[in-house]
Short mmCIF file of C-alpha atoms and ligand atoms in Angstrom, two decimals:
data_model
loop_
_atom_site.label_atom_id
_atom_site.label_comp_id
_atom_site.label_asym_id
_atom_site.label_seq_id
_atom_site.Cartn_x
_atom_site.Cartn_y
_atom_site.Cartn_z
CA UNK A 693 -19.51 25.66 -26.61
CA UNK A 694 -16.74 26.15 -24.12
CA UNK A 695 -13.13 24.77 -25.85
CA UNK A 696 -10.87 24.30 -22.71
CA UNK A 697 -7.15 24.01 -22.95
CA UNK A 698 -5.10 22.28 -20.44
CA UNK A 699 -1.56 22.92 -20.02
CA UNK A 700 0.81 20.18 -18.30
CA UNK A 701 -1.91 17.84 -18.74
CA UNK A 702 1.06 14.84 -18.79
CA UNK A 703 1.47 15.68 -15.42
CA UNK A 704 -0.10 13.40 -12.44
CA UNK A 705 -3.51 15.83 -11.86
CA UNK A 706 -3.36 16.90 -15.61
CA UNK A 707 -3.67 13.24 -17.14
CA UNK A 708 -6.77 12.71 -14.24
CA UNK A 709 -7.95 16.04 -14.48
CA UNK A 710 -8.03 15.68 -18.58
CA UNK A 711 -9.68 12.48 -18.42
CA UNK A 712 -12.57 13.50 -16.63
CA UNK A 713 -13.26 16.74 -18.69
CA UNK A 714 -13.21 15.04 -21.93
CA UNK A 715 -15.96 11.92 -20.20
CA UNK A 716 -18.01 14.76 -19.03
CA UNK A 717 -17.78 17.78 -22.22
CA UNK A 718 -16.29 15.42 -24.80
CA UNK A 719 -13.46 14.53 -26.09
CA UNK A 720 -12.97 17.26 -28.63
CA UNK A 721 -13.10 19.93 -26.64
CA UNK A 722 -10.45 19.52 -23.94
CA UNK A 723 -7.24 20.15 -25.78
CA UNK A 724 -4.17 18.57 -23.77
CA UNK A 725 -1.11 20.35 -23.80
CA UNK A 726 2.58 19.39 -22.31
CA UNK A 727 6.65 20.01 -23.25
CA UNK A 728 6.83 16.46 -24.63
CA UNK A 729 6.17 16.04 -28.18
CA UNK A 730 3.16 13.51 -28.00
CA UNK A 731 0.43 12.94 -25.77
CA UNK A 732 1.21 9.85 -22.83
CA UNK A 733 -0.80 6.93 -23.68
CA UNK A 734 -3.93 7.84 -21.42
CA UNK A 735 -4.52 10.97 -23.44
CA UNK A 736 -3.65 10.00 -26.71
CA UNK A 737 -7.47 9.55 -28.46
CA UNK A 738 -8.02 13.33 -28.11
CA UNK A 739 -6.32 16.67 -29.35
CA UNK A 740 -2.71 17.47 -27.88
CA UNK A 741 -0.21 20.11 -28.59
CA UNK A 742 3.36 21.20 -27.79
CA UNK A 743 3.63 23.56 -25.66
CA UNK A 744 6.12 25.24 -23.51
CA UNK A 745 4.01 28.15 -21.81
CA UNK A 746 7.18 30.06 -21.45
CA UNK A 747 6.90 30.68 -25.14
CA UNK A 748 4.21 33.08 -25.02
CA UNK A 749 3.51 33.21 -28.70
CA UNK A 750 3.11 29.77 -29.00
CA UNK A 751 0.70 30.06 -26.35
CA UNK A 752 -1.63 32.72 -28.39
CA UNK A 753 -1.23 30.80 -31.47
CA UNK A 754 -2.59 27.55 -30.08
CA UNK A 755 -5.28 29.72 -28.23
CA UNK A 756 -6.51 31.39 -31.49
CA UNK A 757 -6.02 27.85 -33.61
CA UNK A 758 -8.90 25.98 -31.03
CA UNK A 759 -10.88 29.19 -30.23
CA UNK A 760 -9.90 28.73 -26.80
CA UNK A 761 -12.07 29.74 -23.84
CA UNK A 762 -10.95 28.42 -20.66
CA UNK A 763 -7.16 27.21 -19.70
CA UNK A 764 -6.68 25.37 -16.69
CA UNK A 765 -2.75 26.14 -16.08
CA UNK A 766 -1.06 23.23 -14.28
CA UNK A 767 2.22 23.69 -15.64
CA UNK A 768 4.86 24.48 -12.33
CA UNK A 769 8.00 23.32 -10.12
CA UNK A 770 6.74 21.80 -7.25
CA UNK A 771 7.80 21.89 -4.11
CA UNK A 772 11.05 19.46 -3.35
CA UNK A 773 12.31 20.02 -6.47
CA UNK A 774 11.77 24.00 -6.23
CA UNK A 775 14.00 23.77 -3.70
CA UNK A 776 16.59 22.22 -5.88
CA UNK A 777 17.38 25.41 -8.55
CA UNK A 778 15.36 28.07 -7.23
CA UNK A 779 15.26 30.92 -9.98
CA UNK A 780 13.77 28.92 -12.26
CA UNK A 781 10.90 27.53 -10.02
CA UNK A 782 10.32 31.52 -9.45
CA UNK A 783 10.75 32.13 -12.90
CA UNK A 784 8.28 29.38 -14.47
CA UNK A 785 5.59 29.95 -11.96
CA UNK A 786 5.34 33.19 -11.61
CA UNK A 787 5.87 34.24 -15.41
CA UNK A 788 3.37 31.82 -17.03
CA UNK A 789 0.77 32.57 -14.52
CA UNK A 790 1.51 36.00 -15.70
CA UNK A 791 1.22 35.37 -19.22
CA UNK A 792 -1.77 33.10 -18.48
CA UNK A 793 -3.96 35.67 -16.60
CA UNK A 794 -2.96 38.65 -19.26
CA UNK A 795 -5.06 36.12 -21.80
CA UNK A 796 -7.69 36.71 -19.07
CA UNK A 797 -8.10 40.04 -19.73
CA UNK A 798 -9.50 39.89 -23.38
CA UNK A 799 -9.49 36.39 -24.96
CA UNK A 800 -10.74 33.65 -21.98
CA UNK A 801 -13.44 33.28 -20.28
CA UNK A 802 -12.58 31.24 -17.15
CA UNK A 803 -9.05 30.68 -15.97
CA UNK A 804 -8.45 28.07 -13.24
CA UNK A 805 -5.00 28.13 -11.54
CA UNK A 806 -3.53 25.43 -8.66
CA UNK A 807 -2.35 26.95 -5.19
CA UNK A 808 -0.79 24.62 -2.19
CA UNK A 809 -0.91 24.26 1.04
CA UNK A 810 2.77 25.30 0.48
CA UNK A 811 1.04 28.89 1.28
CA UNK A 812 1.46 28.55 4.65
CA UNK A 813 4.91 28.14 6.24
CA UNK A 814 5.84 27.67 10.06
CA UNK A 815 4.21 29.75 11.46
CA UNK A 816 0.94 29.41 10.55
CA UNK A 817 -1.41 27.58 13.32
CA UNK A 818 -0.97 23.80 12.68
CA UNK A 819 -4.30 22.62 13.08
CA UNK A 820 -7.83 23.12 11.32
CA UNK A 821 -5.61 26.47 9.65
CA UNK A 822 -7.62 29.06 8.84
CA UNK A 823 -8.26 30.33 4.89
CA UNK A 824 -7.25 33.19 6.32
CA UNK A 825 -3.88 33.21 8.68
CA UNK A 826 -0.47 33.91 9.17
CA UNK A 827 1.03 32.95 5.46
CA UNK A 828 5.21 33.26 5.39
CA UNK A 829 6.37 30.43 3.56
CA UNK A 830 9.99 29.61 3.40
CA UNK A 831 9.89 27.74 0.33
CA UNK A 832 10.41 28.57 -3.17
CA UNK A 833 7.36 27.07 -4.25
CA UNK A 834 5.47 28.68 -1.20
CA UNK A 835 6.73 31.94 -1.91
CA UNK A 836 5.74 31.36 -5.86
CA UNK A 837 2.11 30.14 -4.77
CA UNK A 838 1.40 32.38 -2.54
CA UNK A 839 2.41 35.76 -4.90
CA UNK A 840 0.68 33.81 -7.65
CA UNK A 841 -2.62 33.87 -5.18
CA UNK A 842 -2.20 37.55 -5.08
CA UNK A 843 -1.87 37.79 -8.66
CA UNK A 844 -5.06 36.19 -9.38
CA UNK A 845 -6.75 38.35 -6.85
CA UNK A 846 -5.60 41.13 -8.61
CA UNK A 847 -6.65 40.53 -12.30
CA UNK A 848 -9.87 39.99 -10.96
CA UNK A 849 -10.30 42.57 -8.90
CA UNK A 850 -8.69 45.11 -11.42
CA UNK A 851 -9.12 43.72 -14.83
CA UNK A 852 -12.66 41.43 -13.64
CA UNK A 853 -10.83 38.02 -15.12
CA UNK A 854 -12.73 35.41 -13.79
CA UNK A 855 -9.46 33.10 -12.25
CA UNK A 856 -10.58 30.40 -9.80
CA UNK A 857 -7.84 28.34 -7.12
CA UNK A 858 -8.03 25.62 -5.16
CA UNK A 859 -4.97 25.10 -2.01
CA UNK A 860 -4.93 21.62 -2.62
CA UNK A 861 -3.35 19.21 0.08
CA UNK A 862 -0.73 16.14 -1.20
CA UNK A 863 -2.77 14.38 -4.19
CA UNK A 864 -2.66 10.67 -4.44
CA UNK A 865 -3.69 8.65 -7.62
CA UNK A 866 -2.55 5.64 -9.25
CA UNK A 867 -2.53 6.97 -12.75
CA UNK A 868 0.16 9.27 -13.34
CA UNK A 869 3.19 9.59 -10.93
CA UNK A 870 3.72 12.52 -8.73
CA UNK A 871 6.33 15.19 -10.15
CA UNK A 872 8.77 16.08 -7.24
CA UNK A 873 6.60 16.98 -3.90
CA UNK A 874 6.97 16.70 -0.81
CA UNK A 875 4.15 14.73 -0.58
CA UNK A 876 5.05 11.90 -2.87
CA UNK A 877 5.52 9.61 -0.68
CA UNK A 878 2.43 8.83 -0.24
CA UNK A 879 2.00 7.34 -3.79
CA UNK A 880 5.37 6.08 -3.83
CA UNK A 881 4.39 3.39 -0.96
CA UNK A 882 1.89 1.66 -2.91
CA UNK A 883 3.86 1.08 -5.27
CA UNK A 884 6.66 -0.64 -3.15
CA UNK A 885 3.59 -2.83 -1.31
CA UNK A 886 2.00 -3.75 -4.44
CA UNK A 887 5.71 -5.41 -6.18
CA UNK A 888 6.39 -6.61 -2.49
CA UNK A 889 9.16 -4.26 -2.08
CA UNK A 890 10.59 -2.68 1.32
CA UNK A 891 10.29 1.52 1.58
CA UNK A 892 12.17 3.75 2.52
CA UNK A 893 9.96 7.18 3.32
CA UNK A 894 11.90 10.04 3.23
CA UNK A 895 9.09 11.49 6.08
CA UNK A 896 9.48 10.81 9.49
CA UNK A 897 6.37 8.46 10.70
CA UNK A 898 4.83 10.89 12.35
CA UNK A 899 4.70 13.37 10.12
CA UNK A 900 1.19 14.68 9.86
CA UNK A 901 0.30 16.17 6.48
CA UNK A 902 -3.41 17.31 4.83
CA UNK A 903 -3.66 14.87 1.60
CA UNK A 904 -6.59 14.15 -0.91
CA UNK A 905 -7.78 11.38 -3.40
CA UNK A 906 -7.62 12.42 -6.92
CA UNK A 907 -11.28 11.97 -8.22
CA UNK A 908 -11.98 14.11 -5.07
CA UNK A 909 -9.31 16.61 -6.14
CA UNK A 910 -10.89 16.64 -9.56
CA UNK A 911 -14.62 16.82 -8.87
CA UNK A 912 -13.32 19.75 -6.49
CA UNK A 913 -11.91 21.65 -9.25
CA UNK A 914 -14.52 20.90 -11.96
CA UNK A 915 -17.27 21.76 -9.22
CA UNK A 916 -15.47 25.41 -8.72
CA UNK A 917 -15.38 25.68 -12.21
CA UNK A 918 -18.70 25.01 -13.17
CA UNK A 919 -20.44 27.06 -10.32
CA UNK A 920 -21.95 30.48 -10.99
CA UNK A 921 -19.43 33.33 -10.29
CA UNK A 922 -21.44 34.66 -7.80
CA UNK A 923 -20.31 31.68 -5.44
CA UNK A 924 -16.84 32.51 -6.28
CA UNK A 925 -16.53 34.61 -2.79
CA UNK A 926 -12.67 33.99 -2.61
CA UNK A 927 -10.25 34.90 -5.82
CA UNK A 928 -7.30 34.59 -3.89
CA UNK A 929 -7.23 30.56 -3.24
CA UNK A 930 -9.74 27.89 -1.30
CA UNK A 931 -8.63 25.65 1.80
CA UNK A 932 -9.42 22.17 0.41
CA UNK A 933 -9.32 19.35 2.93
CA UNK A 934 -10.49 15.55 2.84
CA UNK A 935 -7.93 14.26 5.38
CA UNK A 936 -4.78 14.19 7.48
CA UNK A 937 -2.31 11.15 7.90
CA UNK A 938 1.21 10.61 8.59
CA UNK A 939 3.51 7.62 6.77
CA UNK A 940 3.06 5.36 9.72
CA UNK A 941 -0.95 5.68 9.39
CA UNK A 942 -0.73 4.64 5.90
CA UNK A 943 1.55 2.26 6.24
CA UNK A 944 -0.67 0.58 8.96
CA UNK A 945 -3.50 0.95 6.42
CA UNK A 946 -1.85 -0.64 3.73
CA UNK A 947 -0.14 -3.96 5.99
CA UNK A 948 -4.24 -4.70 6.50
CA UNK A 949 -3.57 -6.00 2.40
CA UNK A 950 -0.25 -6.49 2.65
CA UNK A 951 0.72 -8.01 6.30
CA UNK A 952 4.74 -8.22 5.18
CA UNK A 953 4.84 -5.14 3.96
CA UNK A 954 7.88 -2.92 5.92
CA UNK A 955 8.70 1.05 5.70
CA UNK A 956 11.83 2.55 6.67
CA UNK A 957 12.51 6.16 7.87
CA UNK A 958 15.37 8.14 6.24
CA UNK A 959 13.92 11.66 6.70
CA UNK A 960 15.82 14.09 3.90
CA UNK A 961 15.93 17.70 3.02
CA UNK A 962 11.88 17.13 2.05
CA UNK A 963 11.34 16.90 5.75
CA UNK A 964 11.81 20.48 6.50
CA UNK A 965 9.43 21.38 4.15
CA UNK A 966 6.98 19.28 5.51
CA UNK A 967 7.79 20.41 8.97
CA UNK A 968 6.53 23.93 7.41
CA UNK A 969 3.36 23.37 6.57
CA UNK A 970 -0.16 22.45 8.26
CA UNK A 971 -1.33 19.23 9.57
CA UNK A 972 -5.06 19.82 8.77
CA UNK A 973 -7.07 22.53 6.83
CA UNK A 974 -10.34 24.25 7.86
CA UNK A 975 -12.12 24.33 3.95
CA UNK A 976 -15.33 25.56 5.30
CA UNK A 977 -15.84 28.40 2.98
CA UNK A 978 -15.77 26.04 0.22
CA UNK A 979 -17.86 23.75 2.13
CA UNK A 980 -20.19 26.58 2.61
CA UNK A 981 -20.04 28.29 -0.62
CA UNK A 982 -20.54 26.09 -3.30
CA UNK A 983 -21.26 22.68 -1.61
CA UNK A 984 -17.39 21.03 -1.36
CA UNK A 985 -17.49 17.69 0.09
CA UNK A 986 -14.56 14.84 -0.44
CA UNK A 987 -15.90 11.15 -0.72
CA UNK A 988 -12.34 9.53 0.25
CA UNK A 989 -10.79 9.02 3.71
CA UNK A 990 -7.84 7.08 4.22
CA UNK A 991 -9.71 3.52 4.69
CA UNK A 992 -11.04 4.04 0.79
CA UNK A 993 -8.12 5.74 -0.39
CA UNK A 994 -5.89 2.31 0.57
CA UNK A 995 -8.39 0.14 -1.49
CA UNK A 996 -8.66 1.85 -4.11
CA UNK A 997 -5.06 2.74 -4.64
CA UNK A 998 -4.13 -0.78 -4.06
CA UNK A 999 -7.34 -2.57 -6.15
CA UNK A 1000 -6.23 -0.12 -9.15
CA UNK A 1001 -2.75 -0.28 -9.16
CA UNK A 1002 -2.62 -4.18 -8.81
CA UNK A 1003 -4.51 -4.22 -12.66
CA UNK A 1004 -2.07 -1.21 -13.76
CA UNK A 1005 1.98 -1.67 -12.08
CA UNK A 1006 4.34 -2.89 -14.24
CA UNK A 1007 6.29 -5.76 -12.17
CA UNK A 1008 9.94 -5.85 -12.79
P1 NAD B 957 3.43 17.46 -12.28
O1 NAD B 957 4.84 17.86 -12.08
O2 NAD B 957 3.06 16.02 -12.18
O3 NAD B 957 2.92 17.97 -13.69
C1 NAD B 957 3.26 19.22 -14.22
C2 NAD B 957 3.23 19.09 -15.72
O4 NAD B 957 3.59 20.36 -16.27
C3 NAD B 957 4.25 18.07 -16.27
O5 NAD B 957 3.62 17.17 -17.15
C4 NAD B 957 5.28 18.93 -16.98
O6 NAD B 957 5.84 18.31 -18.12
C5 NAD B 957 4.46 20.15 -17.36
N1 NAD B 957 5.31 21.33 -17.55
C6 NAD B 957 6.41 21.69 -16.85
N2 NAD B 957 6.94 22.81 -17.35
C7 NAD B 957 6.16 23.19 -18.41
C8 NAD B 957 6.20 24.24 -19.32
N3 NAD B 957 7.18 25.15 -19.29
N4 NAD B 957 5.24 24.31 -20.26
C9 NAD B 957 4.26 23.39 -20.33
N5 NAD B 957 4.17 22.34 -19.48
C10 NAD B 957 5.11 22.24 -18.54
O7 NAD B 957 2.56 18.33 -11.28
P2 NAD B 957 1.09 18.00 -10.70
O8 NAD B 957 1.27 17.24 -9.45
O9 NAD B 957 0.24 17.46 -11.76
O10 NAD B 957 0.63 19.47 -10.29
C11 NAD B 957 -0.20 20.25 -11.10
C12 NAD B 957 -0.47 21.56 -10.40
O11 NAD B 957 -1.11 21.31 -9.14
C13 NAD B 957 0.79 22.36 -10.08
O12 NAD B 957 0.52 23.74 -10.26
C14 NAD B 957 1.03 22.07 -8.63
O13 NAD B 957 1.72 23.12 -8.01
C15 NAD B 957 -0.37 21.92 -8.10
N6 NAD B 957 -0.41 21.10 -6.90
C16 NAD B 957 -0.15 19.76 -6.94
C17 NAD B 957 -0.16 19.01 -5.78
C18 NAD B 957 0.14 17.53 -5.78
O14 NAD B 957 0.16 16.90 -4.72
N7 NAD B 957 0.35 16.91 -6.94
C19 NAD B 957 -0.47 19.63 -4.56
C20 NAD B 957 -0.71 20.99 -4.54
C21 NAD B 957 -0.70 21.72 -5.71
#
């Protein structure tokens, strides 16, 4: 039986990501691993360890402990805060991918590593962009994912490690918060509606970005994972799209719960970035190759986000 280890699994698609794997393989075999010293609360009834992946021996020693087969690496700088010290978004994704995919070559099974749509950069085509385009991001964490795309394309290609990626668009779920994209947001203003606070979005209104509903996110990547390798045509990274909205969309989404509800605009150095990247994703290769389909648009992204959170917010 397959013993899967997931590292940053604290982090907002980790804790999701975790949760599902242990309902659907049990409990026992997904082992959660993050920097902080104990498990958060949601994954606290299964096995967790310490780990910083930049401590490679650490790494092989939990690998060897659980008789490790798979790792699902979600440990990285994303994209706004990238921006904010540079070297060391470079530095901790690119070297752990590194010292994820050398594991790949003798001691795993299956690796599955998270790209972006951060690939692309301006100019790519905007709309519907292709899987494969024009791909000069001007980003940090662009620059990171896409080299890390070639990376996995490489081990398989040279050393056959079987490393699967997903380009996944803004992710949006209610139980972990986002950890510093440029997507944010878009979680952050449910949160304001739901305590019946005014938002500031640091997104113009108009700003047009490809986003995604976490238990779509998640099937997505548990579906690529579980399909035969033969279906695997891309080892680079997948488009993944479910749909395309800007702040004032969701915001006029959200006032059909909340009627008082009032956003703000403050664009900041986060709208550059998102200025940089597509509006809309053509995902048709995954569509085509092993049956992707999202379940979410933005109507049933709203209630869900706003029926869940409502049970789960802390009011002040
Ligand atoms: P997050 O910041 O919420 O979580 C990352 C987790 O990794 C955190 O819990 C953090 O403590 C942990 N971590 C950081 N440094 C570590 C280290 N040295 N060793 C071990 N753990 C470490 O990020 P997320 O949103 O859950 O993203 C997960 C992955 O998905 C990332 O690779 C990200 O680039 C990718 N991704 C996310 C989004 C999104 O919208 N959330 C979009 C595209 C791609």
């Amino acid at each position: 039986m397959d013993k899967i280890l997931i590292i940053g699994a604290c982090g907002q698609l980790g804790t999701e990501l975790t949760l599902k794997l242990r309902e659907l393989k049990g409990t026992e075999s997904i082992i959660a691993s993050d920097l902080l010293d104990d498990p958060i609360d949601l994954l606290s009834d299964g096995p967790y360890e310490k780990l910083n992946i930049m401590n490679k021996e650490s790494f092989h020693i939990i690998l060897e402990k659980h008789n490790i087969t798979q790792v699902y690496h979600l440990a990285a700088v994303l994209s706004a805060k990238g921006e904010q010290n540079p070297h060391f978004a470079w530095q901790l994704n690119m070297e752990s991918l590194l010292t994820v995919l050398e594991a790949g070559k003798d001691k795993l099974k299956k690796i599955y590593w998270p790209s972006s749509i951060a690939v692309f950069g301006p100019d790519t085509p905007k709309e519907n962009t292709p899987q494969n385009t024009v791909m000069a991001p001007n980003t940090v964490y662009g620059i990171s994912k896409l080299a890390g795309e070639r990376w996995c394309e490489y081990y398989f290609e040279n050393y056959g490690v079987d490393v699967r990626s997903l380009r996944y668009p803004g992710l949006i779920g209610y139980k972990a918060l986002p950890g510093g994209g440029t997507t944010d947001y878009a979680v952050d203003i449910f949160h304001k509606a739901i305590v019946g606070e005014k938002y500031e979005c640091f997104l113009s209104e108009d700003t047009i970005l490809p986003m995604m509903y976490m238990d779509d996110a998640v099937k997505a990547t548990i579906d690529l994972m579980e399909t035969d390798a033969e279906n695997v045509k891309i080892r680079s990274s997948h488009n993944l799209g479910a749909m395309s909205f800007s702040p004032k969309e969701i915001t006029i989404e959200i006032q059909k719960h909340y009627p008082d509800f009032e956003v703000t605009y403050n664009p900041d150095f986060r709208q550059k970035i998102a200025d940089s990247w597509p509006g809309s994703i053509d995902d048709s290769a995954a569509r085509n190759d092993w049956n992707w389909q999202h379940s979410f648009g933005l109507k049933e992204l709203t209630e869900t986000m706003i029926t869940n959170l409502k049970d789960t917010i802390v009011f002040d």
